[in-house]
Amino acid sequence: MARHLITSAIPYINGIKHLGNLVGSQLPADLYARYLRARGHEVLFLCATDEHGTPAELAAAKAGKPVDDYCAEMWGVQAKIAEGFRLSFDHFGRSSSDQNKKLTQHFAKVLDDEGLIREVSETQMYSHADGRYLPDRYIEGTCPNCGFEDARGDQCDNCTKQLDPVDLINPRSTISGSTDLEMRDTKHLYLRQSEMKDKLDAWIDSKTDWPVLTTSIAKKWLHDGDGLQDRGITRDLDWGVPVQKGDEPWPGMEGKVFYVWFDAPIEYIACSQEWVDAGKGDDWARWWRTDKGADDVRYTQFMGKDNVPFHTLSFPTTILGSNEPWKLVDYIKSFNYLNYDGGQFSTSRGRGVFMDQALEILPADYWRWWLLSNVPESSDSEFTWDSFQQGVNKDLADVLGNFASRVTKFCRSKFSEAVPEGGTPGAREEQLMADLTAKIAEYQTHMEAIEIRKAAASLRGAWVLGNEYLQEVAPWSTIKEDPAQAAMQIRLALNMIRLYAVISSPFIPDACADLLSCMKADDAEWPTDIAAALKAMPEGHAFTVPDVTFRKITDAEREDWQERFAGTRD
RNA sequence: GGCGCGGUAGCUCAGUUGGUUAGAGCGAUCGACUCAUAAUCGAUAGGUCGGGAGUUCAAGUCUCCCCCACGCCA
C-alpha cells in the first residue's frame, strides 16, 4: 500500500478535444490510476481545464459570450465527456479557480524573493480599436524584407524571414482589422530559468528510468544553442491571473496577467485544494507538502511530448526555485502523437474523430481498448478505421466477449444458470493456474512500469489462455462420458470470467462491471492467489448469461465512419 | 539548414547491459473442433533486421558515413 499522486496534462478550455489529445495524457493516466486503486493503493488523480490566454478570449468573443461564462460552459462540456470516457478523476478542476489565482500569485512572490524574476522592458503594438496589445500572430502587415502583404507579426510566410511585429509596414490587427495601432513600451516579468539550469540538469540526469522521450526533450532544451532561456511569464491581457506579489500589488505591472504556461501547472496543486473545498477530501497538503506528509507520495505526470519542456523545466523551476517544501514529480510519462488516417489530427482544422463524436458511435470501452493498446509510446502511431475495426472485433468481441458467451451459454444449456458441481481438477488445470499466474504477473509488471502496450498484450494473452483451455479440454465432448468432469471444467471457466473482469477493468471498466454483475460477483478484489481466485464463485453460485459484451464493427459501419470523418468538422 | 524519434516478416510492433536456429499479434494458407458473437484452437509460409564501411571470437544490438519517413525549431 503506497500513496500515488497522478496528474494528467490539463486540456485547453477551447473546444472539444480529439482522440489524439485523449490518448496522449488523460486516458493512460486514468488507466494507471484505476490499476493502482485496484491494487489497494491510495490514489489522488487530478485533472483540470487550462482556461487562460488569448485563444479562450477569442473563442468566447466568437461565441458572443463573456469569457468567464464561456469557460464555465466549456468546462461543463469537457467534464461530461470525460465522464463519458470513464476518466476517474478525483477532481476535475479549473485553472481559473480562486485557489489557483492565490497560489500563482504566491509562487510569483516567493520566486521574486528568491531573485528568480526579473523585469524586462519591451515595445509592443497596442490596438486602440481592440483595446489591447497584439502579440505576434495577432498582427499582420507588409514584410519589410520582401514586400509580401500578409506577413505575420512573428514571421513572413513568403520569405520565411523572422520578424518583429514593430517592423511591419502598414500593420493591422488580425482581430478587428484595425490599423489604429501604436507602439507602446511595456514591462514584463521573466522567470530566470537559466539560473536553475545546473540544478535542473543534475535532476534530469538522476532520472535514469524515465522514458527517453522525456529526458531527450528536456536535455535538448537545457543544452541546445545558448542553453535554457529565461521566459516571459506575463502578458498584456485581461483574462488570466492578475500579476501580484502574493496579496500585494506589483508596481508597474498593473493591468497585466500571468502567462498561461506559468499558472497552468500550478493548477495541479490548486486542483487538490479545489478537491478539498468541494468536500471530496480533507487534506491536500499531505499530497503536496513534503513537510506535511507528502514524503511518501509517488507523483507521476502524464502528458504529450509537446508538454514535456514545461513539466521538466519550467514547472520544476517554479517548485525548486521557491525553496519551499513542495512535492516534485517522481516520474514523467510522455507520449508521441497519434495520427489520423495518413495525417495529423487537427483541432483547428477539425480533422479526425473528436471525443464527443466517438462516444456517439460506440461505447467508451471500445475506444479505451483500441487507444490504450495502440498508445503512441515509442513513436507516433496511427489511427485507421481498419485497424480500429480489427482490434475491437478480434480482441474484445472474439477473444474476450465470446469467451464469456460460450461458457455461460454452454452452462445454461447443459447444466443451469448456476456454477455446476462435481469433478476434480487434474494436471491440465494445474497447468492453467500456472500459466495464468505467470501471465498476470507479467501484466502487473508492465502496468507498474507504465508500459501500456505491453500490458495490453499480456492482458490479452491471459484472455487467450481461457480459450486455449476450453478448446483442449472440450467440455462439450467431456459431458458425454463424464458430466462431473465437464462440470469442473465449466466451473473453472465461469470463474475465469470473473477473474478477467477484475483484472481487465482498468482498461474496459464498463464491460467488466457488466460481467461482474452477470456473475453476481461481490468479490472484485485484485487476485493475489490465482488458484484461490478461481474458486471465488463456489458450486451452486447463480449467474446470468450476459448480453453481447462487445459487438462487432461491421464493414458497412467502418466504411460509413471513414467517409463521415474524412472531411472536417464545422 | 539544425535538432529529435524512428526505418525489424504483407500490416502494427517486441527485441533488456552485443552471444545459441531474429519474436508476438493481425492478415494469408492448411488443418482440428462445433459450446459460442461464422466464434475458438493448432500448424505453415514470409525478413540478407534502410544502405555501406568499421570494431569484435561474436552486431538488429557499438562507431562512422549515407539514404528515407515523420515531427519540432530557426
CSV table of C-alpha atoms in Angstrom, one decimal, chain A residues 345-530:
chain,number,residue,atom,x,y,z
A,345,PHE,CA,-5.5,15.1,-36.0
A,346,SER,CA,-6.1,18.8,-36.0
A,347,THR,CA,-8.3,20.8,-33.7
A,348,SER,CA,-8.1,23.9,-35.7
A,349,ARG,CA,-9.0,22.2,-39.0
A,350,GLY,CA,-11.4,19.8,-37.3
A,351,ARG,CA,-9.7,16.8,-38.7
A,352,GLY,CA,-10.2,13.4,-37.1
A,353,VAL,CA,-12.5,12.0,-34.5
A,354,PHE,CA,-13.4,14.2,-31.6
A,355,MET,CA,-14.3,12.9,-28.1
A,356,ASP,CA,-18.0,13.7,-28.3
A,357,GLN,CA,-18.3,12.1,-31.8
A,358,ALA,CA,-16.5,9.0,-30.7
A,359,LEU,CA,-19.0,8.4,-27.8
A,360,GLU,CA,-21.9,8.9,-30.2
A,361,ILE,CA,-20.9,6.0,-32.3
A,362,LEU,CA,-19.5,3.5,-29.8
A,363,PRO,CA,-19.3,2.9,-26.0
A,364,ALA,CA,-16.2,4.2,-24.2
A,365,ASP,CA,-14.7,0.7,-23.7
A,366,TYR,CA,-14.2,0.1,-27.4
A,367,TRP,CA,-12.2,3.3,-27.7
A,368,ARG,CA,-10.4,2.8,-24.5
A,369,TRP,CA,-9.1,-0.6,-25.6
A,370,TRP,CA,-8.0,0.3,-29.0
A,371,LEU,CA,-6.4,3.6,-27.9
A,372,LEU,CA,-4.6,2.1,-25.0
A,373,SER,CA,-3.4,-1.0,-26.8
A,374,ASN,CA,-2.1,1.3,-29.6
A,375,VAL,CA,-0.9,4.2,-27.5
A,376,PRO,CA,2.0,6.1,-29.1
A,377,GLU,CA,4.6,5.1,-26.6
A,378,SER,CA,7.8,4.6,-28.6
A,379,SER,CA,6.9,6.5,-31.7
A,380,ASP,CA,4.0,8.2,-33.3
A,381,SER,CA,1.2,5.8,-34.1
A,382,GLU,CA,-1.7,5.9,-36.4
A,383,PHE,CA,-5.5,5.6,-36.1
A,384,THR,CA,-7.1,3.9,-39.1
A,385,TRP,CA,-10.6,2.6,-39.2
A,386,ASP,CA,-9.3,-0.6,-40.5
A,387,SER,CA,-7.1,-1.1,-37.5
A,388,PHE,CA,-9.8,0.0,-35.1
A,389,GLN,CA,-12.3,-2.5,-36.5
A,390,GLN,CA,-9.7,-5.3,-36.4
A,391,GLY,CA,-8.6,-4.6,-32.9
A,392,VAL,CA,-12.1,-4.3,-31.4
A,393,ASN,CA,-13.5,-7.3,-33.3
A,394,LYS,CA,-10.7,-9.6,-32.7
A,395,ASP,CA,-9.6,-8.7,-29.1
A,396,LEU,CA,-12.8,-7.6,-27.5
A,397,ALA,CA,-15.6,-9.4,-29.4
A,398,ASP,CA,-13.9,-12.7,-30.4
A,399,VAL,CA,-11.3,-13.4,-27.7
A,400,LEU,CA,-12.9,-11.9,-24.5
A,401,GLY,CA,-16.6,-11.3,-25.3
A,402,ASN,CA,-17.1,-14.6,-27.0
A,403,PHE,CA,-15.3,-16.5,-24.1
A,404,ALA,CA,-17.9,-15.2,-21.7
A,405,SER,CA,-20.7,-16.0,-24.1
A,406,ARG,CA,-19.6,-19.6,-24.9
A,407,VAL,CA,-19.0,-20.5,-21.3
A,408,THR,CA,-22.2,-19.1,-19.9
A,409,LYS,CA,-24.4,-20.4,-22.7
A,410,PHE,CA,-23.0,-23.8,-22.5
A,411,CYS,CA,-23.5,-24.0,-18.8
A,412,ARG,CA,-27.1,-22.7,-19.1
A,413,SER,CA,-28.0,-25.3,-21.7
A,414,LYS,CA,-26.2,-28.3,-20.2
A,415,PHE,CA,-26.4,-27.6,-16.5
A,416,SER,CA,-28.2,-24.5,-15.3
A,417,GLU,CA,-27.6,-20.8,-14.6
A,418,ALA,CA,-25.6,-21.7,-11.6
A,419,VAL,CA,-22.0,-22.9,-11.1
A,420,PRO,CA,-22.1,-26.7,-11.6
A,421,GLU,CA,-20.9,-29.2,-9.0
A,422,GLY,CA,-18.6,-32.2,-9.2
A,423,GLY,CA,-15.4,-33.4,-10.8
A,424,THR,CA,-11.8,-33.0,-9.7
A,425,PRO,CA,-9.2,-30.8,-11.2
A,426,GLY,CA,-6.1,-32.5,-12.6
A,427,ALA,CA,-2.8,-31.8,-14.3
A,428,ARG,CA,-4.3,-29.7,-17.1
A,429,GLU,CA,-6.0,-27.4,-14.5
A,430,GLU,CA,-2.7,-27.1,-12.6
A,431,GLN,CA,-1.1,-26.1,-15.8
A,432,LEU,CA,-3.7,-23.5,-16.4
A,433,MET,CA,-3.3,-22.0,-13.0
A,434,ALA,CA,0.5,-21.8,-13.6
A,435,ASP,CA,0.0,-20.2,-17.0
A,436,LEU,CA,-2.5,-17.6,-15.7
A,437,THR,CA,-0.3,-16.8,-12.7
A,438,ALA,CA,2.7,-16.2,-14.9
A,439,LYS,CA,0.7,-14.1,-17.4
A,440,ILE,CA,-1.0,-12.0,-14.8
A,441,ALA,CA,2.3,-11.4,-13.1
A,442,GLU,CA,3.7,-10.2,-16.4
A,443,TYR,CA,0.7,-7.9,-16.8
A,444,GLN,CA,1.3,-6.4,-13.4
A,445,THR,CA,4.9,-5.9,-14.1
A,446,HIS,CA,4.1,-3.9,-17.2
A,447,MET,CA,1.4,-1.9,-15.5
A,448,GLU,CA,3.7,-0.9,-12.7
A,449,ALA,CA,6.3,0.2,-15.3
A,450,ILE,CA,3.6,2.0,-17.2
A,451,GLU,CA,4.4,0.0,-20.3
A,452,ILE,CA,0.9,0.2,-21.7
A,453,ARG,CA,1.2,-1.6,-25.0
A,454,LYS,CA,2.9,-4.5,-23.3
A,455,ALA,CA,0.4,-4.6,-20.5
A,456,ALA,CA,-2.4,-4.7,-23.1
A,457,ALA,CA,-0.7,-7.6,-24.9
A,458,SER,CA,-0.2,-9.5,-21.6
A,459,LEU,CA,-3.8,-9.0,-20.6
A,460,ARG,CA,-5.0,-10.2,-24.0
A,461,GLY,CA,-2.7,-13.2,-23.5
A,462,ALA,CA,-4.5,-14.0,-20.3
A,463,TRP,CA,-7.8,-14.0,-22.1
A,464,VAL,CA,-6.4,-16.3,-24.8
A,465,LEU,CA,-5.4,-18.9,-22.1
A,466,GLY,CA,-9.1,-19.4,-21.3
A,467,ASN,CA,-9.9,-20.2,-24.9
A,468,GLU,CA,-6.9,-22.5,-25.2
A,469,TYR,CA,-8.0,-24.4,-22.1
A,470,LEU,CA,-11.6,-24.8,-23.3
A,471,GLN,CA,-10.6,-25.9,-26.7
A,472,GLU,CA,-8.3,-28.5,-25.3
A,473,VAL,CA,-10.5,-30.0,-22.6
A,474,ALA,CA,-13.6,-29.6,-24.8
A,475,PRO,CA,-16.3,-29.8,-22.2
A,476,TRP,CA,-18.9,-30.3,-25.0
A,477,SER,CA,-17.2,-33.7,-25.6
A,478,THR,CA,-16.4,-34.5,-21.9
A,479,ILE,CA,-20.0,-34.1,-20.9
A,480,LYS,CA,-21.0,-37.1,-23.0
A,481,GLU,CA,-18.8,-39.6,-21.0
A,482,ASP,CA,-18.1,-37.7,-17.8
A,483,PRO,CA,-20.6,-35.0,-16.8
A,484,ALA,CA,-18.9,-34.3,-13.5
A,485,GLN,CA,-15.6,-33.6,-15.2
A,486,ALA,CA,-17.3,-31.3,-17.6
A,487,ALA,CA,-18.9,-29.5,-14.7
A,488,MET,CA,-15.5,-29.0,-13.1
A,489,GLN,CA,-14.2,-27.6,-16.4
A,490,ILE,CA,-17.1,-25.2,-16.8
A,491,ARG,CA,-16.9,-24.2,-13.1
A,492,LEU,CA,-13.3,-23.1,-13.7
A,493,ALA,CA,-14.2,-21.3,-16.9
A,494,LEU,CA,-17.0,-19.4,-15.2
A,495,ASN,CA,-14.6,-18.3,-12.5
A,496,MET,CA,-12.2,-17.2,-15.2
A,497,ILE,CA,-14.8,-14.8,-16.5
A,498,ARG,CA,-14.9,-13.2,-13.1
A,499,LEU,CA,-11.2,-13.1,-12.9
A,500,TYR,CA,-10.9,-11.5,-16.3
A,501,ALA,CA,-13.5,-8.9,-15.3
A,502,VAL,CA,-11.5,-8.0,-12.3
A,503,ILE,CA,-8.1,-7.6,-13.9
A,504,SER,CA,-9.4,-6.0,-17.1
A,505,SER,CA,-11.4,-3.2,-15.5
A,506,PRO,CA,-8.6,-0.6,-15.7
A,507,PHE,CA,-8.8,-0.9,-19.5
A,508,ILE,CA,-12.5,-1.6,-20.0
A,509,PRO,CA,-14.4,-0.6,-16.8
A,510,ASP,CA,-18.0,-0.7,-18.1
A,511,ALA,CA,-17.8,-4.1,-19.7
A,512,CYS,CA,-16.1,-5.5,-16.7
A,513,ALA,CA,-18.8,-4.1,-14.4
A,514,ASP,CA,-21.4,-5.7,-16.5
A,515,LEU,CA,-19.6,-9.1,-16.4
A,516,LEU,CA,-19.2,-8.9,-12.7
A,517,SER,CA,-22.9,-8.1,-12.3
A,518,CYS,CA,-23.9,-11.0,-14.5
A,519,MET,CA,-21.6,-13.3,-12.5
A,520,LYS,CA,-23.3,-11.8,-9.4
A,521,ALA,CA,-19.8,-11.5,-8.0
A,522,ASP,CA,-19.5,-9.3,-5.0
A,523,ASP,CA,-15.8,-10.1,-4.7
A,524,ALA,CA,-13.9,-7.9,-7.1
A,525,GLU,CA,-10.6,-7.8,-5.1
A,526,TRP,CA,-7.5,-7.9,-7.1
A,527,PRO,CA,-6.3,-11.6,-7.2
A,528,THR,CA,-3.1,-12.4,-5.3
A,529,ASP,CA,-3.6,-16.1,-5.4
A,530,ILE,CA,-4.9,-17.2,-8.8
